[in-house]
Amino acid sequence: MSAFTLVLQSAGNARHVVITMQRIQELKTFHCHILEQLIYFPQQLAQAFVNLIEHSGMPKDQLAELTQPQRDRLAFIDLRVRFVGEIRRQDLVARFGIQSAAATRDLALYKELSPGNIDYDPKGKAYVLGPDFRPVFDLPPERVLSWLTQGFGDGEPMRLKAWVASESPSRLTHPDLDVLASVTRAIHQGCPLRVEYYSISSGCTEREVVPFALIDNGLRWHVRAFDRKSQEFRDFVITRIKNPVVLKRQPVAAHEMSDQDIQWTRIVELELVPHPDQPRPEITEMDYGMRDGVLRIKLRAATAGYILRKWSVDCSPDHCLRGPEYRLWLKDHLAIYGVKNAVLAPGYSATTKANS
């Protein structure tokens, strides 16, 4: 492919910009006219035009010429590299059932569409996140989180017609995708993460954490991690994280691993029943699919308080909470004894434990 070099003069310094003839031909005529005049303008204008070329939406025009299966595979590459940090040919082969040669072509095409997004790591035999990564596809946070936590939604983002009319309540808050990407790359690669974290009690503090899982508490997303500052496992609200940096070369100690998190490894078994003070318990049994009047669930201790709060489960020993929202009662409140976030459960308190 032929190319030419423009030498842009500014304050006595030369700046070289290499632009392929193919990309120039894709620009509109007036863009080319401006390009011819750039030699005589200051560097700021030259850089503005370079930015115009780099971000003029040309990849989207090129994407439109591809087949839908091709676009889906490119979206998968974009998503995986951004949020996992790497991709191999075998990932495409396993996900889409294509041949290895086709996967190689897809990776080459993605690299052509977005130079700087991926680099080949010969040691790891994988394509890794490039230093100048800019996402090709604009993915909504809900779609990204569905893929990260449930494994679907990794194709090209499209607004499709619904099969039936429906409405679902939307969240009031979503994590910043660039922050989320750093968090999930650290989780996948088993690396510590340096962050600025904002809390109501301490304000802004710099911390190093070792993240290992995402938690959806029903209202917002947390990351479960070992906090090197407090030397304990905690939940961090992702929307309160700023300027995350993945510490790739830092080791992780044995006591910082998820298998040492007692609240994470402990499983609590809960029995929920219709609230004794609410009318028509048989309807509550229908609503929650109870068997013999009981809904039995198993949860990680680290998530129990969130779930009980989300479903407004009365966790007081004498079912003393009043209000139509309390349709369920925790039959044995001692089942969440020792659960750190049990303080979030309606009606449960330290006093409740002491008096039991």
Coordinates of N, CA and C in Angstrom, one line a residue, residues 73 79 83 88 94-97 133 141 165 208 246 253 294 299 333-334 340 345:
R73 N -18.5 -10.8 15.2 CA -17.2 -11.3 15.6 C -16.3 -10.1 15.9
L79 N -15.0 -6.2 22.6 CA -15.5 -6.4 24.0 C -14.5 -7.2 24.8
F83 N -12.4 -5.6 28.0 CA -12.8 -5.9 29.4 C -12.0 -7.1 30.0
R88 N -7.4 -14.6 21.8 CA -6.7 -15.6 21.0 C -7.6 -16.1 19.9
A94 N -13.9 -21.0 19.3 CA -14.8 -21.6 20.2 C -16.2 -20.9 20.3
R95 N -16.2 -19.6 20.2 CA -17.4 -18.8 20.4 C -18.3 -18.9 19.1
F96 N -17.7 -18.9 17.9 CA -18.5 -18.8 16.7 C -18.4 -20.0 15.8
G97 N -17.6 -21.0 16.2 CA -17.6 -22.2 15.4 C -17.0 -22.0 14.0
F133 N -6.0 2.2 22.8 CA -7.3 1.5 22.6 C -8.4 2.5 22.6
P141 N -23.9 0.0 29.1 CA -23.4 -0.7 30.3 C -24.2 -2.0 30.6
A165 N -44.7 -6.0 23.7 CA -44.6 -4.7 24.4 C -44.2 -5.0 25.9
E208 N -4.6 0.3 47.1 CA -4.3 -0.9 46.3 C -5.2 -2.0 46.7
V246 N -4.1 -0.9 36.5 CA -3.8 -2.4 36.7 C -2.3 -2.5 36.9
A253 N -0.3 -11.9 47.2 CA 0.0 -12.8 48.3 C -1.1 -13.8 48.6
V294 N -42.6 -22.7 52.1 CA -41.2 -22.2 52.4 C -40.4 -22.0 51.1
L299 N -27.0 -18.7 49.7 CA -26.3 -17.5 49.3 C -24.9 -17.5 49.9
H333 N -33.6 -16.2 62.3 CA -32.7 -15.1 62.1 C -31.3 -15.4 62.5
L334 N -31.1 -16.5 63.2 CA -29.7 -16.9 63.6 C -28.9 -17.5 62.4
K340 N -21.3 -10.4 57.9 CA -20.9 -9.0 58.2 C -21.9 -8.0 57.7
A345 N -29.9 -6.1 56.5 CA -31.1 -6.9 56.5 C -32.2 -6.2 57.4

